[in-house]
JSON list of C-alpha atoms in Angstrom, two decimals:
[
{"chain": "A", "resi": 1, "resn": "UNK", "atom": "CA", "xyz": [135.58, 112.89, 142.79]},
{"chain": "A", "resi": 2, "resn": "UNK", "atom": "CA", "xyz": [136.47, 113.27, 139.03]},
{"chain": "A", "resi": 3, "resn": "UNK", "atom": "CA", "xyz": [138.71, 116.10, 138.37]},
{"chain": "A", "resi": 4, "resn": "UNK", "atom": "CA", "xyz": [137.70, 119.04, 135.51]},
{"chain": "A", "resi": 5, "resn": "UNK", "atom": "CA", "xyz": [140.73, 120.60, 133.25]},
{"chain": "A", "resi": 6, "resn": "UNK", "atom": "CA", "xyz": [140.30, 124.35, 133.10]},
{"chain": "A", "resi": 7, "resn": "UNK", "atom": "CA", "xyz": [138.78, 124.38, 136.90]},
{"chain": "A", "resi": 8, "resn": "UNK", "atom": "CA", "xyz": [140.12, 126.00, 140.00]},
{"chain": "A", "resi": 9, "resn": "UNK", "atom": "CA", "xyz": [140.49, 123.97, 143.21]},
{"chain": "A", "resi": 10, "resn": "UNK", "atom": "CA", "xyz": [141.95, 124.56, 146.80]},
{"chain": "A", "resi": 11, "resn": "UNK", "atom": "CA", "xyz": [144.77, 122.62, 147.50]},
{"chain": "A", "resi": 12, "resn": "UNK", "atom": "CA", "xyz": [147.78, 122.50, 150.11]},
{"chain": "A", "resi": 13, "resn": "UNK", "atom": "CA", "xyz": [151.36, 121.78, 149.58]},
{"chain": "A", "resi": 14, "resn": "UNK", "atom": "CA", "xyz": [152.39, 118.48, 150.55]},
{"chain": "A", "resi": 15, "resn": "UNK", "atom": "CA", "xyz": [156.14, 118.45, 149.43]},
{"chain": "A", "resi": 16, "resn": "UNK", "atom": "CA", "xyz": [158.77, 120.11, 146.98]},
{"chain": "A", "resi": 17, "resn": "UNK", "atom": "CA", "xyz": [161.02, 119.14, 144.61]},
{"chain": "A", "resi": 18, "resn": "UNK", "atom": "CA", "xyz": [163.88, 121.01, 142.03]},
{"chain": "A", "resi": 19, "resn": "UNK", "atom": "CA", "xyz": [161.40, 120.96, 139.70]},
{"chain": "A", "resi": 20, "resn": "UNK", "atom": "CA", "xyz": [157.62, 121.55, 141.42]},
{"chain": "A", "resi": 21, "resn": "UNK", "atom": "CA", "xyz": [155.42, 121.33, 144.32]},
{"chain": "A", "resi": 22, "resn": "UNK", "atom": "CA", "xyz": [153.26, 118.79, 144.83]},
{"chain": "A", "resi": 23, "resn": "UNK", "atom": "CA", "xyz": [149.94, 119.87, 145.43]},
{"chain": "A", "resi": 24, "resn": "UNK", "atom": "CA", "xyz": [146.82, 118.28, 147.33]},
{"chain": "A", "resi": 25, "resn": "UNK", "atom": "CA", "xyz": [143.50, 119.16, 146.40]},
{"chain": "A", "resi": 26, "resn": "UNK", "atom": "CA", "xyz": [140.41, 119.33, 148.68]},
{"chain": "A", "resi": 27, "resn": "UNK", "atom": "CA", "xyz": [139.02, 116.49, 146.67]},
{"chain": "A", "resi": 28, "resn": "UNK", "atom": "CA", "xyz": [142.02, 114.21, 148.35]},
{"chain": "A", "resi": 29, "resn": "UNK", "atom": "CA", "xyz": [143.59, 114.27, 144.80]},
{"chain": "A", "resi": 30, "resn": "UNK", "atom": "CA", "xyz": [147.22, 115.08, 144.46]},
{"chain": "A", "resi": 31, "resn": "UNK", "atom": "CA", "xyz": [149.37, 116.40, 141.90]},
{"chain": "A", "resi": 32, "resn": "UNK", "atom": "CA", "xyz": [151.94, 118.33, 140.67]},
{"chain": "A", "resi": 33, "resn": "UNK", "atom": "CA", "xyz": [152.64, 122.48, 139.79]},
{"chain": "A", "resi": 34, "resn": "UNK", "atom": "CA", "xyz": [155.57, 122.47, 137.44]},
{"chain": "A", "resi": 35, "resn": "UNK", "atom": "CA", "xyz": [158.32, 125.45, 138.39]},
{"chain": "A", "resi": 36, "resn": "UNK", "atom": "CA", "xyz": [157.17, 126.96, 135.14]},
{"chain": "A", "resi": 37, "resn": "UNK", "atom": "CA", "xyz": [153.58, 126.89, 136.40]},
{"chain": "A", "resi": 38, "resn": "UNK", "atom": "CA", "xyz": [154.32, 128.61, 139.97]},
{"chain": "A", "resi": 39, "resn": "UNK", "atom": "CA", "xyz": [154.37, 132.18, 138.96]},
{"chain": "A", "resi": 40, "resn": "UNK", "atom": "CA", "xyz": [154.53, 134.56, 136.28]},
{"chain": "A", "resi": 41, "resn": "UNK", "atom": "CA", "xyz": [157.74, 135.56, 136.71]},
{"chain": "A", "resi": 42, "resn": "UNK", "atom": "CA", "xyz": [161.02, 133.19, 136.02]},
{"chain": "A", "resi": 43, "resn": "UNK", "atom": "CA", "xyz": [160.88, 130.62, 139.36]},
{"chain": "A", "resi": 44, "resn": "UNK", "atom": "CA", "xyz": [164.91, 129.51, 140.15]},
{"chain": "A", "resi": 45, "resn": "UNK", "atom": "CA", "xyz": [163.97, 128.72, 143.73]},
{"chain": "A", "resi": 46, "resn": "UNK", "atom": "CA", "xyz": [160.17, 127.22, 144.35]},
{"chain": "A", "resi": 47, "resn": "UNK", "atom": "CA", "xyz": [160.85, 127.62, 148.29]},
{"chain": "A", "resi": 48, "resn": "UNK", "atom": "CA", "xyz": [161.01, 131.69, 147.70]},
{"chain": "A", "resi": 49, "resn": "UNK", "atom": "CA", "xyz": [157.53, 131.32, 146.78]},
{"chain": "A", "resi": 50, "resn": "UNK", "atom": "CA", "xyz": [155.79, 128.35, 148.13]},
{"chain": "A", "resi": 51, "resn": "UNK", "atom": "CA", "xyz": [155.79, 127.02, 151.77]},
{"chain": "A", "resi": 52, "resn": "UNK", "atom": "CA", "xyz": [154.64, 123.20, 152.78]},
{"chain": "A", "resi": 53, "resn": "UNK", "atom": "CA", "xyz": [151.34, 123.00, 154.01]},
{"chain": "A", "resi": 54, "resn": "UNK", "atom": "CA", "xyz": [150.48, 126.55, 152.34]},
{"chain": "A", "resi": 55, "resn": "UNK", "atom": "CA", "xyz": [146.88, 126.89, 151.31]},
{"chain": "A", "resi": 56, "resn": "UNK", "atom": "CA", "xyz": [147.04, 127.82, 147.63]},
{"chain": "A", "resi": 57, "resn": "UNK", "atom": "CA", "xyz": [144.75, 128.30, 144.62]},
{"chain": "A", "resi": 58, "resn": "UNK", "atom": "CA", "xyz": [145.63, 125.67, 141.64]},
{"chain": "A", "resi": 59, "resn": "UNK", "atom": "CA", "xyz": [143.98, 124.91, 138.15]},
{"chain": "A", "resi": 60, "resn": "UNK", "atom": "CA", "xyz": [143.81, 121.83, 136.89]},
{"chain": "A", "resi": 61, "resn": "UNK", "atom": "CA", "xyz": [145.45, 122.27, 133.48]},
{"chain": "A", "resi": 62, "resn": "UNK", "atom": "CA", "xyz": [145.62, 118.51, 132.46]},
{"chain": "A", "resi": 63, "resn": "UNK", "atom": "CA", "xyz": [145.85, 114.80, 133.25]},
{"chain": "A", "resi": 64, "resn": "UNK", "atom": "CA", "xyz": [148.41, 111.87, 131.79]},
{"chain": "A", "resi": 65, "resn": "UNK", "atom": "CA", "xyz": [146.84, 108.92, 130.60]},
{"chain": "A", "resi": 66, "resn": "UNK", "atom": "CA", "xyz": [148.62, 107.32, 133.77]},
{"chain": "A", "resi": 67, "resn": "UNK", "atom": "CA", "xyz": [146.15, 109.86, 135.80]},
{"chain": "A", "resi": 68, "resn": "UNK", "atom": "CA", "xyz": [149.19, 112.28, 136.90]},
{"chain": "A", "resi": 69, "resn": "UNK", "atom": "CA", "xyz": [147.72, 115.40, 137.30]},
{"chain": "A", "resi": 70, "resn": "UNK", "atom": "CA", "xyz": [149.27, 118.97, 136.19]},
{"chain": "A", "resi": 71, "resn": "UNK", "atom": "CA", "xyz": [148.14, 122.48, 137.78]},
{"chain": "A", "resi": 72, "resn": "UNK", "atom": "CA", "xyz": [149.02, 125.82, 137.40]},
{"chain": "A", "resi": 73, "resn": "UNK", "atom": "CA", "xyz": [148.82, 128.66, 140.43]},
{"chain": "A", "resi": 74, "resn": "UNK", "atom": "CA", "xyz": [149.86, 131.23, 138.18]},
{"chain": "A", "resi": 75, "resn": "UNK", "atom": "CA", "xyz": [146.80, 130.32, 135.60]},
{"chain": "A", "resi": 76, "resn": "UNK", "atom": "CA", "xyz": [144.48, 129.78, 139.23]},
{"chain": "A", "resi": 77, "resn": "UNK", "atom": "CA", "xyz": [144.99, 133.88, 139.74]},
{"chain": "A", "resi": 78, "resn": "UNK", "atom": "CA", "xyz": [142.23, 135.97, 139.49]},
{"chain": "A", "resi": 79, "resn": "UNK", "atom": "CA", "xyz": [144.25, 139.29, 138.24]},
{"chain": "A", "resi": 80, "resn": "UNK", "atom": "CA", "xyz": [147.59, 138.49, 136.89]},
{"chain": "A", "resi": 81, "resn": "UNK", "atom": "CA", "xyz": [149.80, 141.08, 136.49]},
{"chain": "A", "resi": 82, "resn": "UNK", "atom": "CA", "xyz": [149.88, 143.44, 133.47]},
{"chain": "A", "resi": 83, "resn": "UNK", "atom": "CA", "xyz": [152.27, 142.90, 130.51]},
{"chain": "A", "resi": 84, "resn": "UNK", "atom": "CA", "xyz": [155.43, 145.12, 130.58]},
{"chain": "A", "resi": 85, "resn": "UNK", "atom": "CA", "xyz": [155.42, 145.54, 126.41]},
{"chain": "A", "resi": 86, "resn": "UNK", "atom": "CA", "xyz": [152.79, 147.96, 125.22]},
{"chain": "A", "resi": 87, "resn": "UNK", "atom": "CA", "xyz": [152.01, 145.02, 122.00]},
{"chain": "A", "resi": 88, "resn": "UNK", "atom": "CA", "xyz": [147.83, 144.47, 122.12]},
{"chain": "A", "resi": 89, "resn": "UNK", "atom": "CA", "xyz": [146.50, 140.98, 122.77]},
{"chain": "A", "resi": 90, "resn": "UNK", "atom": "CA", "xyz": [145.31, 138.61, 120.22]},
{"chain": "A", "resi": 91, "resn": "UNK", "atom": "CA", "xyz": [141.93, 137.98, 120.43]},
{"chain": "A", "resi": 92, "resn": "UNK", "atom": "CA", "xyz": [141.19, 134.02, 120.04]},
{"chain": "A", "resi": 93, "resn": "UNK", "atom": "CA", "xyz": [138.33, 133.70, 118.76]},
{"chain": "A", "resi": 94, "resn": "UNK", "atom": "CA", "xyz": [138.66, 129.64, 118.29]},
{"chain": "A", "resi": 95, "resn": "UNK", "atom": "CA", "xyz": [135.52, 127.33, 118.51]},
{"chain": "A", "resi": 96, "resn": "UNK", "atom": "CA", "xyz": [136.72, 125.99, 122.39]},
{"chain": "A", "resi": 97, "resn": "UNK", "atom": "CA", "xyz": [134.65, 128.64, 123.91]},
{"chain": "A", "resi": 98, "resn": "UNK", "atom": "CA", "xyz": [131.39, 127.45, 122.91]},
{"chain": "A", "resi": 99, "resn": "UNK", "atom": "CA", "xyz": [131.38, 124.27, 124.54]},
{"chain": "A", "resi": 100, "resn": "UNK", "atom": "CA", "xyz": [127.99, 122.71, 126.29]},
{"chain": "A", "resi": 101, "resn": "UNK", "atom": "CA", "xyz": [130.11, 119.94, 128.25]},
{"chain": "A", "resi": 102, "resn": "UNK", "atom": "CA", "xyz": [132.58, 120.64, 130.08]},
{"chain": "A", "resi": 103, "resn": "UNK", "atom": "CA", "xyz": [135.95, 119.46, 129.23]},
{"chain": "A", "resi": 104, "resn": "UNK", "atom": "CA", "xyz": [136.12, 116.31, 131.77]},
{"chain": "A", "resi": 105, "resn": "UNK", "atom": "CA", "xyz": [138.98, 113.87, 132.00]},
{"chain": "A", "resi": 106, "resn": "UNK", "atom": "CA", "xyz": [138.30, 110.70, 130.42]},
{"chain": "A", "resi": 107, "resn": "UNK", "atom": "CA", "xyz": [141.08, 107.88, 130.32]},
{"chain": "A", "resi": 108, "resn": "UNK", "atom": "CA", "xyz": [142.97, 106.80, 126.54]},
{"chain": "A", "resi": 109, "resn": "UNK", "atom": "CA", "xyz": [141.07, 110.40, 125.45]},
{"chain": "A", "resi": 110, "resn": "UNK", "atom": "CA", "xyz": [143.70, 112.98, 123.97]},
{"chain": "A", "resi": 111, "resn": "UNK", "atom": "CA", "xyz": [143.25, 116.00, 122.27]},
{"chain": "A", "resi": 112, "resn": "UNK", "atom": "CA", "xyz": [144.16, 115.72, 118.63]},
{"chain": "A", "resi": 113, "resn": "UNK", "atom": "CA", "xyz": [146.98, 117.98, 118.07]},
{"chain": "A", "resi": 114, "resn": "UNK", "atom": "CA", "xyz": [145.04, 120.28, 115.59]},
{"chain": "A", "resi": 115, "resn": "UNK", "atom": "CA", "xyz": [143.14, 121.56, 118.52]},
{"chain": "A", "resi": 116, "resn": "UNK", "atom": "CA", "xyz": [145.77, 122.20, 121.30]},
{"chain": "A", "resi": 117, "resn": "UNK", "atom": "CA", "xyz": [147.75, 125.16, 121.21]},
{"chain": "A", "resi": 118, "resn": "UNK", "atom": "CA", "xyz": [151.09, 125.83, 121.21]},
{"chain": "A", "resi": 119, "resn": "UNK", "atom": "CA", "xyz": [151.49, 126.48, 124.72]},
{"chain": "A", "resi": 120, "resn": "UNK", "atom": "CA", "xyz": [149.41, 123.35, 125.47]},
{"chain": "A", "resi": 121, "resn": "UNK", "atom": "CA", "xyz": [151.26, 120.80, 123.11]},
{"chain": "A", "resi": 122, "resn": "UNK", "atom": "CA", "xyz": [154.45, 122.75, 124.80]},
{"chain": "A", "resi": 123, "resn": "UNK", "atom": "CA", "xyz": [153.07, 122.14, 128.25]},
{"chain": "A", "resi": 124, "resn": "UNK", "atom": "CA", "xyz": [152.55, 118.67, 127.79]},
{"chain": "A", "resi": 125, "resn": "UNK", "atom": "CA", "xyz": [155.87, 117.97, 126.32]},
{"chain": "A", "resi": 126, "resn": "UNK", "atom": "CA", "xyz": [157.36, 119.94, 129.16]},
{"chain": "A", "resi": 127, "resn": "UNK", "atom": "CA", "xyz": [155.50, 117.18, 131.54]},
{"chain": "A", "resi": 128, "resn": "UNK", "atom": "CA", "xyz": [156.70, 114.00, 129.31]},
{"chain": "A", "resi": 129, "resn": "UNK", "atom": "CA", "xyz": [159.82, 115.03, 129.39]},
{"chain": "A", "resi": 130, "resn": "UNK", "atom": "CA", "xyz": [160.54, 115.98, 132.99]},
{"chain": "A", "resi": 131, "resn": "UNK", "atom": "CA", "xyz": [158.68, 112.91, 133.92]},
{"chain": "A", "resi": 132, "resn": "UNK", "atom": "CA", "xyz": [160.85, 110.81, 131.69]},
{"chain": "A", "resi": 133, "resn": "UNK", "atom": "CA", "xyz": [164.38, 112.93, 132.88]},
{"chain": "A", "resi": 134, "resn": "UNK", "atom": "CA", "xyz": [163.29, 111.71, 136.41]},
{"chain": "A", "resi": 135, "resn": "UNK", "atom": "CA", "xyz": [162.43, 108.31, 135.53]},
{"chain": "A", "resi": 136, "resn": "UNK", "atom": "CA", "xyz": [166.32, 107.97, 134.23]},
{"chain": "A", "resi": 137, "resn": "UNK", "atom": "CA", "xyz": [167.60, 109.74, 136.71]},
{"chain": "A", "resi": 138, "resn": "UNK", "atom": "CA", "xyz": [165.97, 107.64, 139.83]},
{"chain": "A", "resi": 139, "resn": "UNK", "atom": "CA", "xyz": [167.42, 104.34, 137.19]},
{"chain": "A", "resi": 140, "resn": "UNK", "atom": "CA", "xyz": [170.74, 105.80, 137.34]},
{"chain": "A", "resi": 141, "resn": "UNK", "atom": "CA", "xyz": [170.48, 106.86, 140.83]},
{"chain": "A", "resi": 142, "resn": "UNK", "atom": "CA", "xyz": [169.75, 102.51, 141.77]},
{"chain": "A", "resi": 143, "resn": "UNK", "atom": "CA", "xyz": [172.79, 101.63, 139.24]},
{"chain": "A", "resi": 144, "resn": "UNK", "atom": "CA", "xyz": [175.01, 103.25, 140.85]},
{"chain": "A", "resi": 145, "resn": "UNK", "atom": "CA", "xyz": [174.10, 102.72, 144.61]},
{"chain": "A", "resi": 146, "resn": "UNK", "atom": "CA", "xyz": [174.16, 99.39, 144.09]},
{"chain": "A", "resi": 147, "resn": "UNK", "atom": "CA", "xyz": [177.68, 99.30, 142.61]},
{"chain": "A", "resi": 148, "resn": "UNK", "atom": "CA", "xyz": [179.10, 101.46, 145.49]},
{"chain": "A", "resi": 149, "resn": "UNK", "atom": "CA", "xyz": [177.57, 98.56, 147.92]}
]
């Protein structure tokens, strides 16, 4: 089953990390809710809000040329709560709402830049680079076990 960015799916939590849960969807896909993306509050500890093998709501909110997938639960939630400042909401009134297909993952397809947001182009740069700090980190990690042997 192909996967949709922007769409909601019912997953379960397979396993958590320092920095996410990993998330299977009913499709049999699996992939990963960044800390940031947990809730809309600051997240220190993921295991204060998430469980393993807890039934959640994620959207899909993008997917790595490599075919990692990123979710959100706190953009799956159907009333988030209100803001705490009293400053009114921008209204975006861009030309992504008018679409007839729906925005489908297709691999070595990106986004130009000019079209992303800033919280998207920050999103996926969050995502490179966590992905990259745990490449190094697992390289260091071999390095150094196998100089203690």
């Amino acid at each position: 089953m192909q996967l949709e960015i922007g769409k909601i799916y019912n997953g379960k939590v397979k396993g958590i990390t320092q920095y996410g849960a990993f998330v299977e969807i009913e499709s049999g896909c699996t992939g990963m809710v960044h800390i940031s993306e947990i809730a809309n509050t600051y997240v220190s500890e993921i295991r204060e809000h998430l469980t393993e093998n807890q039934e959640v709501k994620v959207k899909v909110i993008g997917i790595n040329e490599a075919g990692k997938v990123s979710l959100s639960i706190k953009k799956a939630v159907d009333n988030p709560p209100p803001q705490q400042n009293n400053r009114p909401r921008r209204q975006d009134n861009g030309g992504n709402q008018n679409r007839s297909k729906p925005n489908v993952w297709e691999p070595k397809k990106q986004t130009p830049p000019s079209e992303m947001t800033f919280e998207d182009m920050m999103s996926r740069f969050k995502q490179s680079s966590e992905e990259r700090m745990c490449d190094i980190k697992r390289s260091t990690d071999r390095k150094n076990g196998t100089r203690r042997k």
